[in-house]
Amino acid sequence: MDEAAGITHDGDAGRAPDRGPGRGPLRARSRAVWSVVAVGGLTLATASPTWVSTTVSTALEPTVDVAVPGTTAAPAVAAAALVVVAGGVALAIAGRVARWVALVVVALAGALAAASALAVLLDPVPAATSGASDTAGVTDLTSPVAVAVWPWLTVVLGVLAVAVAVLAAAGSPGWGTTSGRHERASADPSTGDEASPAPAGGDRPAAAAQADDAGQHDPHDAWDALSRGTDPSADR
């Protein structure tokens, strides 16, 4: 008994533990898709409000307020956010190779959005000067440039898009395992051929033959006899 137990124990110790094909919180394709789309949508939302604001002076007005939205201060943010959303939608139908391409694109787009917002945070004067030129036709700023919280959020969301892409890549090997099980269930486990339906009018099932041997009426044969207008118990 001890030797058998030792053999069993050694065999279990040498066997690697079973693990799922995908790892991480995004092992489900639907969760990964919605995560990527949500991050992309939020990134796009942060590009709409005012990022930087200042004032200028013109010949007609001594003080003109200048408000520069994120779409003007960093045009690449909105484009990158749309790419992230499109990448999330592509994940819903992408195959094994296409999903990797989509995840790489999502990661690159997230990095681009974060870098563009960070550039505005490090030096907001060029964005404010360009906005002043569009608003009042002058480039001489008369007040310090104020930076809103939105570009900070864009940086965070851009980094989050990269992280979501990495987590989705870690969990992607487990996508589609459910459909694979259904496909295997409908096929012959030894040959791989699909299971063929039972013949409609050929050989009778074994259950019907057993019912005849037991002196019982098979429901299918009884129904066929009634359909032909005959008594199913006439031959009993």
Short mmCIF file of C-alpha atoms in Angstrom, two decimals:
data_model
loop_
_atom_site.label_atom_id
_atom_site.label_comp_id
_atom_site.label_asym_id
_atom_site.label_seq_id
_atom_site.Cartn_x
_atom_site.Cartn_y
_atom_site.Cartn_z
CA MET A 1 0.00 0.00 0.00
CA ASP A 2 2.80 2.39 0.92
CA GLU A 3 4.63 1.62 -2.30
CA ALA A 4 1.46 2.21 -4.33
CA ALA A 5 0.87 5.46 -2.50
CA GLY A 6 4.46 6.48 -3.12
CA ILE A 7 4.16 5.71 -6.80
CA THR A 8 0.94 7.71 -7.05
CA HIS A 9 2.47 10.59 -5.15
CA ASP A 10 5.55 10.62 -7.34
CA GLY A 11 3.42 10.53 -10.47
CA ASP A 12 1.35 13.47 -9.28
CA ALA A 13 4.48 15.39 -8.32
CA GLY A 14 5.98 14.94 -11.76
CA ARG A 15 2.81 16.05 -13.55
CA ALA A 16 2.41 19.75 -14.23
CA PRO A 17 -0.75 21.27 -12.79
CA ASP A 18 -3.59 21.89 -15.22
CA ARG A 19 -3.92 25.51 -16.19
CA GLY A 20 -6.30 27.34 -18.44
CA PRO A 21 -5.13 28.36 -21.92
CA GLY A 22 -5.58 32.04 -21.13
CA ARG A 23 -4.38 34.02 -18.15
CA GLY A 24 -5.32 37.32 -16.59
CA PRO A 25 -8.61 39.15 -16.08
CA LEU A 26 -9.34 39.38 -19.83
CA ARG A 27 -9.55 35.65 -20.62
CA ALA A 28 -13.04 36.24 -22.07
CA ARG A 29 -13.15 37.81 -25.52
CA SER A 30 -16.25 39.89 -24.72
CA ARG A 31 -14.61 41.40 -21.64
CA ALA A 32 -11.51 42.32 -23.64
CA VAL A 33 -13.59 43.88 -26.41
CA TRP A 34 -15.63 46.02 -24.04
CA SER A 35 -12.53 47.06 -22.10
CA VAL A 36 -10.73 48.26 -25.21
CA VAL A 37 -13.80 50.05 -26.57
CA ALA A 38 -14.45 51.72 -23.20
CA VAL A 39 -10.87 52.98 -22.90
CA GLY A 40 -10.96 54.30 -26.45
CA GLY A 41 -14.30 56.03 -25.88
CA LEU A 42 -13.12 57.67 -22.67
CA THR A 43 -9.93 58.85 -24.37
CA LEU A 44 -11.99 60.41 -27.13
CA ALA A 45 -14.20 62.10 -24.53
CA THR A 46 -11.21 63.72 -22.82
CA ALA A 47 -10.15 65.35 -26.10
CA SER A 48 -13.32 67.42 -26.45
CA PRO A 49 -13.11 69.82 -23.45
CA THR A 50 -10.75 72.77 -23.10
CA TRP A 51 -7.17 71.76 -22.38
CA VAL A 52 -5.36 75.09 -22.22
CA SER A 53 -6.65 78.63 -21.75
CA THR A 54 -5.10 82.10 -21.81
CA THR A 55 -5.85 85.66 -22.90
CA VAL A 56 -4.66 87.97 -25.64
CA SER A 57 -5.12 91.65 -26.45
CA THR A 58 -6.32 93.06 -29.76
CA ALA A 59 -6.79 96.56 -31.13
CA LEU A 60 -10.51 96.31 -30.54
CA GLU A 61 -10.58 94.50 -27.20
CA PRO A 62 -7.99 94.70 -24.45
CA THR A 63 -8.74 91.18 -23.20
CA VAL A 64 -9.84 88.26 -25.30
CA ASP A 65 -10.25 84.84 -23.70
CA VAL A 66 -8.66 81.96 -25.56
CA ALA A 67 -9.77 78.39 -24.90
CA VAL A 68 -8.08 75.58 -26.79
CA PRO A 69 -9.79 72.16 -26.81
CA GLY A 70 -7.85 68.94 -26.85
CA THR A 71 -8.77 68.24 -30.44
CA THR A 72 -6.86 71.41 -31.41
CA ALA A 73 -4.07 71.25 -28.85
CA ALA A 74 -3.28 67.60 -29.68
CA PRO A 75 -5.09 66.44 -32.82
CA ALA A 76 -3.43 63.04 -32.65
CA VAL A 77 -5.34 62.18 -29.46
CA ALA A 78 -8.74 62.04 -31.13
CA ALA A 79 -7.37 60.01 -34.05
CA ALA A 80 -5.62 57.58 -31.71
CA ALA A 81 -8.78 57.19 -29.63
CA LEU A 82 -10.79 56.27 -32.72
CA VAL A 83 -8.15 53.71 -33.65
CA VAL A 84 -8.42 52.17 -30.18
CA VAL A 85 -12.20 51.90 -30.52
CA ALA A 86 -11.86 50.37 -33.99
CA GLY A 87 -9.31 47.91 -32.64
CA GLY A 88 -11.71 46.85 -29.91
CA VAL A 89 -14.46 46.24 -32.45
CA ALA A 90 -12.05 44.25 -34.60
CA LEU A 91 -11.24 41.99 -31.65
CA ALA A 92 -14.84 40.78 -31.62
CA ILE A 93 -14.43 39.06 -35.00
CA ALA A 94 -10.67 38.72 -35.36
CA GLY A 95 -9.04 35.34 -35.83
CA ARG A 96 -5.91 34.03 -34.16
CA VAL A 97 -3.49 36.16 -36.19
CA ALA A 98 -5.70 39.20 -36.69
CA ARG A 99 -6.29 39.56 -32.95
CA TRP A 100 -2.56 40.05 -32.39
CA VAL A 101 -2.43 42.68 -35.10
CA ALA A 102 -5.41 44.48 -33.54
CA LEU A 103 -3.86 44.38 -30.06
CA VAL A 104 -0.56 45.78 -31.33
CA VAL A 105 -2.44 48.60 -33.07
CA VAL A 106 -4.39 49.32 -29.88
CA ALA A 107 -1.20 49.48 -27.84
CA LEU A 108 0.50 51.80 -30.33
CA ALA A 109 -2.56 54.06 -30.50
CA GLY A 110 -2.71 54.27 -26.71
CA ALA A 111 0.97 55.16 -26.55
CA LEU A 112 0.44 57.85 -29.20
CA ALA A 113 -2.45 59.40 -27.28
CA ALA A 114 -0.43 59.45 -24.05
CA ALA A 115 2.62 60.93 -25.74
CA SER A 116 0.60 63.66 -27.48
CA ALA A 117 -1.10 64.70 -24.24
CA LEU A 118 2.20 64.61 -22.37
CA ALA A 119 3.77 66.93 -24.94
CA VAL A 120 1.05 69.51 -24.25
CA LEU A 121 1.57 69.18 -20.51
CA LEU A 122 5.32 69.71 -20.82
CA ASP A 123 4.96 72.76 -23.06
CA PRO A 124 1.44 74.19 -23.41
CA VAL A 125 2.57 77.51 -24.91
CA PRO A 126 2.63 76.38 -28.57
CA ALA A 127 -0.93 75.05 -28.29
CA ALA A 128 -2.08 78.27 -26.60
CA THR A 129 -0.35 80.42 -29.22
CA SER A 130 -1.94 78.47 -32.06
CA GLY A 131 -5.35 78.78 -30.40
CA ALA A 132 -4.88 82.52 -29.92
CA SER A 133 -4.03 82.92 -33.58
CA ASP A 134 -7.18 81.06 -34.59
CA THR A 135 -9.38 82.95 -32.11
CA ALA A 136 -8.14 86.57 -32.28
CA GLY A 137 -5.56 86.64 -35.04
CA VAL A 138 -2.72 87.52 -32.67
CA THR A 139 0.02 85.44 -31.04
CA ASP A 140 1.12 87.66 -28.14
CA LEU A 141 -0.23 86.10 -24.94
CA THR A 142 -1.13 88.53 -22.17
CA SER A 143 -1.57 85.99 -19.34
CA PRO A 144 0.01 82.70 -18.24
CA VAL A 145 -1.27 79.55 -19.88
CA ALA A 146 -3.57 77.50 -17.65
CA VAL A 147 -3.72 73.76 -18.21
CA ALA A 148 -6.87 71.82 -17.32
CA VAL A 149 -7.03 68.31 -15.90
CA TRP A 150 -8.11 66.69 -19.18
CA PRO A 151 -4.65 66.11 -20.69
CA TRP A 152 -3.64 64.38 -17.45
CA LEU A 153 -6.59 62.04 -17.82
CA THR A 154 -5.64 61.42 -21.44
CA VAL A 155 -2.15 60.35 -20.40
CA VAL A 156 -3.63 57.93 -17.85
CA LEU A 157 -6.08 56.49 -20.38
CA GLY A 158 -3.37 56.13 -23.01
CA VAL A 159 -1.24 54.12 -20.61
CA LEU A 160 -4.35 52.15 -19.64
CA ALA A 161 -4.99 51.30 -23.30
CA VAL A 162 -1.49 49.82 -23.53
CA ALA A 163 -2.07 47.83 -20.33
CA VAL A 164 -5.43 46.53 -21.55
CA ALA A 165 -3.84 45.43 -24.82
CA VAL A 166 -1.16 43.51 -22.91
CA LEU A 167 -3.73 41.85 -20.63
CA ALA A 168 -5.91 40.95 -23.61
CA ALA A 169 -2.88 39.41 -25.33
CA ALA A 170 -2.21 37.31 -22.22
CA GLY A 171 -5.80 36.08 -22.12
CA SER A 172 -6.34 35.66 -25.86
CA PRO A 173 -5.16 32.01 -26.04
CA GLY A 174 -8.34 31.07 -24.15
CA TRP A 175 -10.70 32.83 -26.56
CA GLY A 176 -12.91 30.56 -28.60
CA THR A 177 -12.46 27.42 -26.47
CA THR A 178 -16.22 27.11 -25.93
CA SER A 179 -17.00 27.01 -29.64
CA GLY A 180 -14.21 24.50 -30.10
CA ARG A 181 -15.78 22.15 -27.58
CA HIS A 182 -19.10 22.33 -29.41
CA GLU A 183 -17.39 21.57 -32.69
CA ARG A 184 -15.61 18.57 -31.18
CA ALA A 185 -18.83 17.35 -29.61
CA SER A 186 -20.49 17.18 -33.03
CA ALA A 187 -17.62 15.20 -34.55
CA ASP A 188 -16.45 11.63 -34.21
CA PRO A 189 -13.69 11.62 -31.57
CA SER A 190 -11.73 8.92 -33.39
CA THR A 191 -12.01 10.07 -37.01
CA GLY A 192 -12.93 13.73 -36.66
CA ASP A 193 -15.89 13.31 -39.02
CA GLU A 194 -19.10 15.06 -38.23
CA ALA A 195 -21.80 12.90 -36.71
CA SER A 196 -24.35 11.92 -39.34
CA PRO A 197 -28.07 12.12 -38.48
CA ALA A 198 -30.06 8.97 -37.93
CA PRO A 199 -31.60 7.53 -41.13
CA ALA A 200 -35.22 8.51 -41.65
CA GLY A 201 -36.53 5.44 -43.40
CA GLY A 202 -33.74 2.88 -43.25
CA ASP A 203 -32.77 0.64 -40.36
CA ARG A 204 -34.95 0.84 -37.28
CA PRO A 205 -33.30 1.98 -34.09
CA ALA A 206 -32.29 -0.59 -31.50
CA ALA A 207 -34.88 0.82 -29.09
CA ALA A 208 -37.68 0.06 -31.57
CA ALA A 209 -36.41 -3.50 -32.02
CA GLN A 210 -36.30 -4.00 -28.28
CA ALA A 211 -39.83 -2.63 -27.99
CA ASP A 212 -41.03 -5.18 -30.57
CA ASP A 213 -39.34 -8.03 -28.69
CA ALA A 214 -41.02 -6.91 -25.47
CA GLY A 215 -44.46 -6.82 -27.14
CA GLN A 216 -44.76 -3.06 -26.89
CA HIS A 217 -45.66 -0.57 -29.56
CA ASP A 218 -42.95 1.70 -30.82
CA PRO A 219 -44.41 5.24 -30.80
CA HIS A 220 -42.93 6.10 -34.20
CA ASP A 221 -44.25 2.95 -35.88
CA ALA A 222 -47.63 3.41 -34.23
CA TRP A 223 -47.86 6.96 -35.51
CA ASP A 224 -46.90 5.85 -39.04
CA ALA A 225 -49.57 3.14 -38.92
CA LEU A 226 -52.24 5.60 -37.80
CA SER A 227 -51.19 7.97 -40.58
CA ARG A 228 -51.78 5.17 -43.11
CA GLY A 229 -55.22 4.46 -41.61
CA THR A 230 -54.34 1.08 -40.13
CA ASP A 231 -54.58 -0.28 -36.61
CA PRO A 232 -51.07 -0.46 -35.11
CA SER A 233 -52.17 -3.31 -32.82
CA ALA A 234 -53.56 -5.45 -35.64
CA ASP A 235 -50.37 -7.49 -35.94
CA ARG A 236 -50.01 -8.04 -32.16
#
